[in-house]
mmCIF file of C-alpha atoms (C1' of nucleotides) in Angstrom:
data_model
loop_
_atom_site.group_PDB
_atom_site.id
_atom_site.type_symbol
_atom_site.label_atom_id
_atom_site.label_comp_id
_atom_site.label_asym_id
_atom_site.label_seq_id
_atom_site.Cartn_x
_atom_site.Cartn_y
_atom_site.Cartn_z
ATOM 1 C CA MET A 112 0.000 0.000 0.000
ATOM 2 C CA GLY A 113 0.893 3.632 0.136
ATOM 3 C CA ALA A 114 0.477 4.345 -3.540
ATOM 4 C CA THR A 115 -2.533 6.260 -4.780
ATOM 5 C CA LYS A 116 -5.171 3.998 -6.294
ATOM 6 C CA THR A 117 -5.660 5.928 -9.503
ATOM 7 C CA ASP A 118 -7.639 3.126 -11.121
ATOM 8 C CA LEU A 119 -10.554 3.776 -8.778
ATOM 9 C CA PHE A 120 -11.134 7.223 -10.186
ATOM 10 C CA THR A 121 -12.078 8.820 -13.470
ATOM 11 C CA LYS A 122 -9.524 10.236 -15.841
ATOM 12 C CA GLN A 123 -10.777 13.715 -15.118
ATOM 13 C CA GLN A 124 -10.493 13.257 -11.377
ATOM 14 C CA ASN A 125 -6.939 12.038 -11.734
ATOM 15 C CA GLU A 126 -6.146 14.943 -14.024
ATOM 16 C CA ILE A 127 -7.460 17.573 -11.665
ATOM 17 C CA ALA A 128 -5.609 15.941 -8.790
ATOM 18 C CA ALA A 129 -2.393 15.870 -10.812
ATOM 19 C CA MET A 130 -2.725 19.547 -11.651
ATOM 20 C CA ALA A 131 -3.373 20.407 -8.041
ATOM 21 C CA LYS A 132 -0.363 18.360 -7.046
ATOM 22 C CA ALA A 133 1.848 20.417 -9.319
ATOM 23 C CA LEU A 134 0.701 23.507 -7.415
ATOM 24 C CA ALA A 135 0.878 21.878 -4.006
ATOM 25 C CA HIS A 136 4.182 23.347 -2.903
ATOM 26 C CA PRO A 137 4.936 26.971 -2.034
ATOM 27 C CA ALA A 138 8.208 26.882 -3.953
ATOM 28 C CA ARG A 139 6.385 25.941 -7.120
ATOM 29 C CA ILE A 140 3.809 28.663 -6.542
ATOM 30 C CA ALA A 141 6.663 31.104 -6.051
ATOM 31 C CA ILE A 142 8.331 29.955 -9.257
ATOM 32 C CA LEU A 143 5.149 30.386 -11.252
ATOM 33 C CA GLN A 144 4.462 33.812 -9.765
ATOM 34 C CA TYR A 145 7.991 34.880 -10.570
ATOM 35 C CA LEU A 146 7.729 33.677 -14.142
ATOM 36 C CA VAL A 147 4.420 35.450 -14.557
ATOM 37 C CA LYS A 148 5.746 38.654 -13.043
ATOM 38 C CA LYS A 149 8.901 38.769 -15.123
ATOM 39 C CA ASN A 150 6.950 37.748 -18.174
ATOM 40 C CA ALA A 151 10.232 37.490 -20.004
ATOM 41 C CA CYS A 152 12.102 34.270 -19.560
ATOM 42 C CA VAL A 153 14.037 33.886 -16.406
ATOM 43 C CA CYS A 154 16.744 31.426 -15.694
ATOM 44 C CA GLY A 155 18.945 30.609 -12.765
ATOM 45 C CA ASP A 156 18.220 33.596 -10.579
ATOM 46 C CA LEU A 157 15.345 31.495 -9.349
ATOM 47 C CA VAL A 158 17.799 29.750 -7.070
ATOM 48 C CA GLU A 159 18.699 33.065 -5.490
ATOM 49 C CA GLU A 160 15.087 34.212 -5.505
ATOM 50 C CA LEU A 161 13.776 31.143 -3.717
ATOM 51 C CA GLY A 162 16.472 30.540 -1.156
ATOM 52 C CA LEU A 163 16.482 26.834 -1.828
ATOM 53 C CA ALA A 164 19.502 24.863 -2.938
ATOM 54 C CA GLN A 165 20.188 24.668 -6.645
ATOM 55 C CA ALA A 166 19.409 20.954 -6.747
ATOM 56 C CA THR A 167 16.087 21.460 -5.000
ATOM 57 C CA THR A 168 15.095 24.322 -7.252
ATOM 58 C CA SER A 169 15.955 22.289 -10.317
ATOM 59 C CA GLN A 170 13.780 19.481 -9.032
ATOM 60 C CA HIS A 171 10.758 21.734 -8.590
ATOM 61 C CA LEU A 172 11.309 23.112 -12.075
ATOM 62 C CA LYS A 173 11.366 19.583 -13.388
ATOM 63 C CA GLU A 174 8.037 18.785 -11.777
ATOM 64 C CA LEU A 175 6.451 21.881 -13.234
ATOM 65 C CA LYS A 176 7.889 20.940 -16.614
ATOM 66 C CA ILE A 177 6.506 17.422 -16.353
ATOM 67 C CA ALA A 178 3.124 18.865 -15.431
ATOM 68 C CA GLY A 179 3.462 20.889 -18.621
ATOM 69 C CA ILE A 180 2.776 24.259 -17.087
ATOM 70 C CA ILE A 181 6.232 25.614 -17.810
ATOM 71 C CA GLN A 182 8.686 25.045 -20.602
ATOM 72 C CA GLY A 183 12.416 25.490 -20.778
ATOM 73 C CA SER A 184 14.773 26.066 -23.636
ATOM 74 C CA ILE A 185 18.535 26.125 -23.635
ATOM 75 C CA GLU A 186 19.860 29.628 -23.931
ATOM 76 C CA GLY A 187 23.608 29.365 -24.224
ATOM 77 C CA ALA A 188 24.997 28.165 -20.954
ATOM 78 C CA SER A 189 21.806 28.706 -19.024
ATOM 79 C CA VAL A 190 18.225 27.571 -19.443
ATOM 80 C CA CYS A 191 15.306 29.843 -20.096
ATOM 81 C CA TYR A 192 12.037 28.969 -18.428
ATOM 82 C CA CYS A 193 8.639 30.405 -19.011
ATOM 83 C CA ILE A 194 4.966 29.683 -18.622
ATOM 84 C CA ASN A 195 3.366 27.482 -21.239
ATOM 85 C CA PRO A 196 0.373 29.679 -22.068
ATOM 86 C CA LYS A 197 -1.640 26.844 -23.544
ATOM 87 C CA VAL A 198 -1.373 24.617 -20.495
ATOM 88 C CA TRP A 199 -1.769 27.584 -18.164
ATOM 89 C CA LYS A 200 -5.088 28.261 -19.836
ATOM 90 C CA GLN A 201 -6.071 24.624 -19.476
ATOM 91 C CA TYR A 202 -5.374 24.739 -15.776
ATOM 92 C CA LYS A 203 -7.354 27.898 -15.426
ATOM 93 C CA GLU A 204 -10.327 26.453 -17.236
ATOM 94 C CA LEU A 205 -10.270 23.148 -15.426
ATOM 95 C CA PHE A 206 -10.219 24.764 -12.012
ATOM 96 C CA ASN A 207 -12.860 27.219 -13.117
ATOM 97 C CA THR A 208 -15.133 24.407 -14.207
ATOM 98 C CA PHE A 209 -14.476 22.522 -11.047
ATOM 99 C CA PHE A 210 -15.359 25.426 -8.801
ATOM 100 C CA LYS A 211 -18.096 26.897 -10.890
ATOM 101 C CA ASP A 212 -21.481 25.381 -10.342
ATOM 102 C CA VAL A 213 -22.206 25.195 -6.678
ATOM 103 C CA ASP A 214 -25.234 26.537 -4.973
ATOM 104 C CA LEU A 215 -23.418 28.483 -2.331
ATOM 105 C CA GLN A 216 -26.503 29.029 -0.255
ATOM 106 C CA ALA A 217 -27.323 25.400 0.266
ATOM 107 C CA SER A 218 -25.099 24.542 3.158
ATOM 108 C CA CYS A 219 -27.190 21.941 4.879
ATOM 109 C CA CYS A 220 -25.165 21.229 7.987
ATOM 110 C CA MET B 95 15.447 17.418 5.734
ATOM 111 C CA GLY B 96 12.351 16.321 3.910
ATOM 112 C CA ALA B 97 9.995 18.854 5.380
ATOM 113 C CA THR B 98 8.769 21.761 3.310
ATOM 114 C CA LYS B 99 10.543 25.001 4.157
ATOM 115 C CA THR B 100 7.466 27.136 4.600
ATOM 116 C CA ASP B 101 9.404 29.974 6.187
ATOM 117 C CA LEU B 102 11.034 30.780 2.869
ATOM 118 C CA PHE B 103 7.756 31.732 1.273
ATOM 119 C CA THR B 104 5.028 34.291 1.689
ATOM 120 C CA LYS B 105 1.854 33.572 3.573
ATOM 121 C CA GLN B 106 -0.096 33.741 0.359
ATOM 122 C CA GLN B 107 2.180 31.276 -1.374
ATOM 123 C CA ASN B 108 1.848 28.832 1.478
ATOM 124 C CA GLU B 109 -1.897 29.286 1.471
ATOM 125 C CA ILE B 110 -2.291 28.589 -2.211
ATOM 126 C CA ALA B 111 -0.042 25.561 -1.897
ATOM 127 C CA ALA B 112 -2.069 24.269 1.044
ATOM 128 C CA MET B 113 -5.293 24.646 -0.886
ATOM 129 C CA ALA B 114 -3.814 22.867 -3.859
ATOM 130 C CA LYS B 115 -2.602 20.118 -1.565
ATOM 131 C CA ALA B 116 -6.121 19.532 -0.314
ATOM 132 C CA LEU B 117 -7.177 18.939 -3.919
ATOM 133 C CA ALA B 118 -4.119 16.902 -4.827
ATOM 134 C CA HIS B 119 -5.715 13.480 -4.575
ATOM 135 C CA PRO B 120 -8.314 11.956 -6.885
ATOM 136 C CA ALA B 121 -10.284 10.565 -3.941
ATOM 137 C CA ARG B 122 -10.673 14.031 -2.495
ATOM 138 C CA ILE B 123 -11.710 15.411 -5.875
ATOM 139 C CA ALA B 124 -14.248 12.600 -6.119
ATOM 140 C CA ILE B 125 -15.568 13.373 -2.651
ATOM 141 C CA LEU B 126 -15.995 17.048 -3.456
ATOM 142 C CA GLN B 127 -17.675 16.323 -6.773
ATOM 143 C CA TYR B 128 -20.030 13.924 -5.077
ATOM 144 C CA LEU B 129 -20.916 16.426 -2.388
ATOM 145 C CA VAL B 130 -21.510 19.103 -4.998
ATOM 146 C CA LYS B 131 -23.626 16.800 -7.138
ATOM 147 C CA LYS B 132 -25.807 15.577 -4.295
ATOM 148 C CA ASN B 133 -26.022 19.092 -2.943
ATOM 149 C CA ALA B 134 -27.763 17.690 0.085
ATOM 150 C CA CYS B 135 -25.552 16.307 2.792
ATOM 151 C CA VAL B 136 -24.189 12.886 2.234
ATOM 152 C CA CYS B 137 -22.644 10.627 4.779
ATOM 153 C CA GLY B 138 -21.184 7.165 4.732
ATOM 154 C CA ASP B 139 -22.172 6.057 1.274
ATOM 155 C CA LEU B 140 -18.984 7.773 0.282
ATOM 156 C CA VAL B 141 -17.139 4.650 1.308
ATOM 157 C CA GLU B 142 -19.169 2.617 -1.143
ATOM 158 C CA GLU B 143 -18.981 5.328 -3.764
ATOM 159 C CA LEU B 144 -15.208 5.606 -3.663
ATOM 160 C CA GLY B 145 -14.193 1.983 -3.340
ATOM 161 C CA LEU B 146 -11.630 2.793 -0.694
ATOM 162 C CA ALA B 147 -11.611 1.322 2.781
ATOM 163 C CA GLN B 148 -13.630 3.059 5.451
ATOM 164 C CA ALA B 149 -10.530 4.142 7.327
ATOM 165 C CA THR B 150 -8.977 5.609 4.210
ATOM 166 C CA THR B 151 -12.135 7.466 3.261
ATOM 167 C CA SER B 152 -12.422 8.868 6.737
ATOM 168 C CA GLN B 153 -8.843 10.072 6.529
ATOM 169 C CA HIS B 154 -9.482 11.930 3.278
ATOM 170 C CA LEU B 155 -12.578 13.489 4.774
ATOM 171 C CA LYS B 156 -10.514 14.632 7.706
ATOM 172 C CA GLU B 157 -8.017 16.355 5.458
ATOM 173 C CA LEU B 158 -10.757 18.147 3.589
ATOM 174 C CA LYS B 159 -12.256 19.178 6.886
ATOM 175 C CA ILE B 160 -8.913 20.490 8.128
ATOM 176 C CA ALA B 161 -8.549 22.427 4.892
ATOM 177 C CA GLY B 162 -11.942 23.869 5.713
ATOM 178 C CA ILE B 163 -13.573 23.131 2.397
ATOM 179 C CA ILE B 164 -16.083 20.690 3.863
ATOM 180 C CA GLN B 165 -17.879 20.524 7.166
ATOM 181 C CA GLY B 166 -19.478 17.649 8.996
ATOM 182 C CA SER B 167 -22.157 17.485 11.612
ATOM 183 C CA ILE B 168 -23.347 14.545 13.614
ATOM 184 C CA GLU B 169 -26.676 13.309 12.398
ATOM 185 C CA GLY B 170 -27.784 10.614 14.767
ATOM 186 C CA ALA B 171 -25.596 7.598 14.289
ATOM 187 C CA SER B 172 -24.041 8.875 11.094
ATOM 188 C CA VAL B 173 -22.220 12.037 10.090
ATOM 189 C CA CYS B 174 -23.413 14.493 7.524
ATOM 190 C CA TYR B 175 -20.816 16.128 5.312
ATOM 191 C CA CYS B 176 -21.220 18.987 2.942
ATOM 192 C CA ILE B 177 -19.333 21.726 1.180
ATOM 193 C CA ASN B 178 -18.503 24.818 3.188
ATOM 194 C CA PRO B 179 -19.761 27.436 0.743
ATOM 195 C CA LYS B 180 -17.694 30.232 2.235
ATOM 196 C CA VAL B 181 -14.405 28.409 1.945
ATOM 197 C CA TRP B 182 -15.352 27.002 -1.431
ATOM 198 C CA LYS B 183 -15.766 30.552 -2.651
ATOM 199 C CA GLN B 184 -12.422 31.507 -1.163
ATOM 200 C CA TYR B 185 -10.731 28.672 -3.022
ATOM 201 C CA LYS B 186 -12.426 29.711 -6.208
ATOM 202 C CA GLU B 187 -11.353 33.292 -5.869
ATOM 203 C CA LEU B 188 -7.807 32.514 -4.877
ATOM 204 C CA PHE B 189 -7.249 30.231 -7.825
ATOM 205 C CA ASN B 190 -8.961 32.723 -10.090
ATOM 206 C CA THR B 191 -6.638 35.463 -8.954
ATOM 207 C CA PHE B 192 -3.659 33.226 -9.314
ATOM 208 C CA PHE B 193 -4.456 32.257 -12.873
ATOM 209 C CA LYS B 194 -5.896 35.527 -14.006
ATOM 210 C CA ASP B 195 -3.400 38.025 -15.233
ATOM 211 C CA VAL B 196 -1.037 36.358 -17.622
ATOM 212 C CA ASP B 197 -0.220 37.572 -21.044
ATOM 213 C CA LEU B 198 -0.908 34.313 -22.799
ATOM 214 C CA GLN B 199 0.721 35.444 -26.016
ATOM 215 C CA ALA B 200 4.109 36.172 -24.573
ATOM 216 C CA SER B 201 5.662 32.765 -24.576
ATOM 217 C CA CYS B 202 9.250 33.676 -25.138
ATOM 218 C CA CYS B 203 10.903 30.275 -25.449
ATOM 219 C "C1'" DA C 89 -28.624 -4.899 28.246
ATOM 220 C "C1'" DA C 90 -26.675 -6.886 24.085
ATOM 221 C "C1'" DA C 91 -25.866 -6.649 19.293
ATOM 222 C "C1'" DA C 92 -25.442 -3.929 15.349
ATOM 223 C "C1'" DT C 93 -24.321 0.205 12.753
ATOM 224 C "C1'" DA C 94 -21.623 4.355 11.650
ATOM 225 C "C1'" DC C 95 -17.387 6.834 12.135
ATOM 226 C "C1'" DA C 96 -12.994 8.171 14.011
ATOM 227 C "C1'" DT C 97 -8.570 7.092 15.418
ATOM 228 C "C1'" DC C 98 -4.374 4.216 16.215
ATOM 229 C "C1'" DG C 99 -0.682 1.603 14.528
ATOM 230 C "C1'" DT C 100 1.855 0.115 10.806
ATOM 231 C "C1'" DA C 101 3.606 -0.873 6.091
ATOM 232 C "C1'" DA C 102 4.405 0.838 1.506
ATOM 233 C "C1'" DT C 103 5.356 4.558 -1.181
ATOM 234 C "C1'" DA C 104 6.099 9.516 -2.361
ATOM 235 C "C1'" DT C 105 7.952 14.009 -1.545
ATOM 236 C "C1'" DT C 106 11.332 17.311 -0.026
ATOM 237 C "C1'" DG C 107 15.888 18.827 0.443
ATOM 238 C "C1'" DC C 108 20.718 18.836 -0.239
ATOM 239 C "C1'" DG C 109 25.598 17.592 -1.227
ATOM 240 C "C1'" DA C 110 28.232 15.595 -4.756
ATOM 241 C "C1'" DT C 111 28.962 14.902 -9.328
ATOM 242 C "C1'" DA C 112 28.361 14.929 -14.331
ATOM 243 C "C1'" DG C 113 27.556 17.396 -18.715
ATOM 244 C "C1'" DC C 114 27.633 21.332 -21.516
ATOM 245 C "C1'" DG C 115 28.552 25.677 -23.452
ATOM 246 C "C1'" DA C 116 31.410 30.088 -22.581
ATOM 247 C "C1'" DA C 117 35.427 32.389 -21.483
ATOM 248 C "C1'" DA C 118 40.283 32.664 -20.710
ATOM 249 C "C1'" DT D 209 42.473 23.416 -24.243
ATOM 250 C "C1'" DT D 210 41.741 24.349 -19.656
ATOM 251 C "C1'" DT D 211 38.827 26.512 -16.609
ATOM 252 C "C1'" DC D 212 34.574 28.335 -15.145
ATOM 253 C "C1'" DG D 213 29.601 28.980 -14.623
ATOM 254 C "C1'" DC D 214 25.004 26.931 -15.159
ATOM 255 C "C1'" DT D 215 21.911 23.258 -14.819
ATOM 256 C "C1'" DA D 216 20.539 18.329 -14.481
ATOM 257 C "C1'" DT D 217 20.869 14.164 -12.211
ATOM 258 C "C1'" DC D 218 22.315 10.714 -8.602
ATOM 259 C "C1'" DG D 219 22.231 9.094 -4.046
ATOM 260 C "C1'" DC D 220 20.812 9.569 0.362
ATOM 261 C "C1'" DA D 221 18.326 11.072 4.696
ATOM 262 C "C1'" DA D 222 14.261 13.079 6.732
ATOM 263 C "C1'" DT D 223 9.599 13.557 6.490
ATOM 264 C "C1'" DA D 224 4.853 13.158 4.539
ATOM 265 C "C1'" DT D 225 1.196 10.699 2.314
ATOM 266 C "C1'" DT D 226 -1.637 6.788 1.259
ATOM 267 C "C1'" DA D 227 -3.886 2.724 2.544
ATOM 268 C "C1'" DC D 228 -5.829 -0.608 5.561
ATOM 269 C "C1'" DG D 229 -6.870 -3.697 9.552
ATOM 270 C "C1'" DA D 230 -7.924 -3.369 14.230
ATOM 271 C "C1'" DT D 231 -9.903 -1.025 17.813
ATOM 272 C "C1'" DG D 232 -12.559 2.576 20.300
ATOM 273 C "C1'" DT D 233 -16.769 5.434 20.847
ATOM 274 C "C1'" DA D 234 -21.144 6.767 20.152
ATOM 275 C "C1'" DT D 235 -25.946 5.915 18.771
ATOM 276 C "C1'" DT D 236 -29.659 2.812 17.260
ATOM 277 C "C1'" DT D 237 -31.874 -1.257 17.128
ATOM 278 C "C1'" DT D 238 -33.331 -5.621 19.074
#
DNA sequence: AAAATACATCGTAATATTGCGATAGCGAAA
DNA sequence: TTTCGCTATCGCAATATTACGATGTATTTT
């Protein structure tokens, strides 16, 4: 045991959970906010910005890249990361849909 | 090591991450969707609905309750769970804000 | 009162995540 | 070419999550 039983759930449920998981760490939120703020591509100053070790930062970047929400391209000696607008939009829409239709009044307990 | 270094990040970043964490499991997504769909309060049929053991289901419910997004009240022998509309709205707004202002065109790499 | 039902919690095993030092690989600069 | 800076990956330790059986605690039923 210990592993998530993904087969019990729908594809959509697993997808939403996977997206949420990508956002489920403050460092990754900070990275995304930084990338959004700078708009232009930013590279290794993330290490300095975050205060985490280089290896740790790289790992978080990798997870965000696997989730698809950011993309990186080699820029000489360094690597240029930025938001993947397409996937960003997907995230936005999925969460929007998820949160949308609830009758906020009807709290029964 | 191994523990998240929350002190490195802003309160808001930690908050968003914590919210995302609450959603970062398909069982919890399924629970929320079920509660939204039924609108009325639903109790222990969640165990049957999910296909997870009773203990596991209860644990997921606990996490959602700690996150504040659901609330439970004792209803005789069973417990009645439902969405907390206030917190649900907060989640919605926070994620909305987070995803809102990005220039989707400007993918530089 | 005893048995049954509905949940929560404890304890534990399996697995995943987080974090970092060390190291490897690659392009740039000297 | 050697050296340097930047990033990815490996290996490991600490911690967290997931899952479940067993057990405890109410309440309801018999």
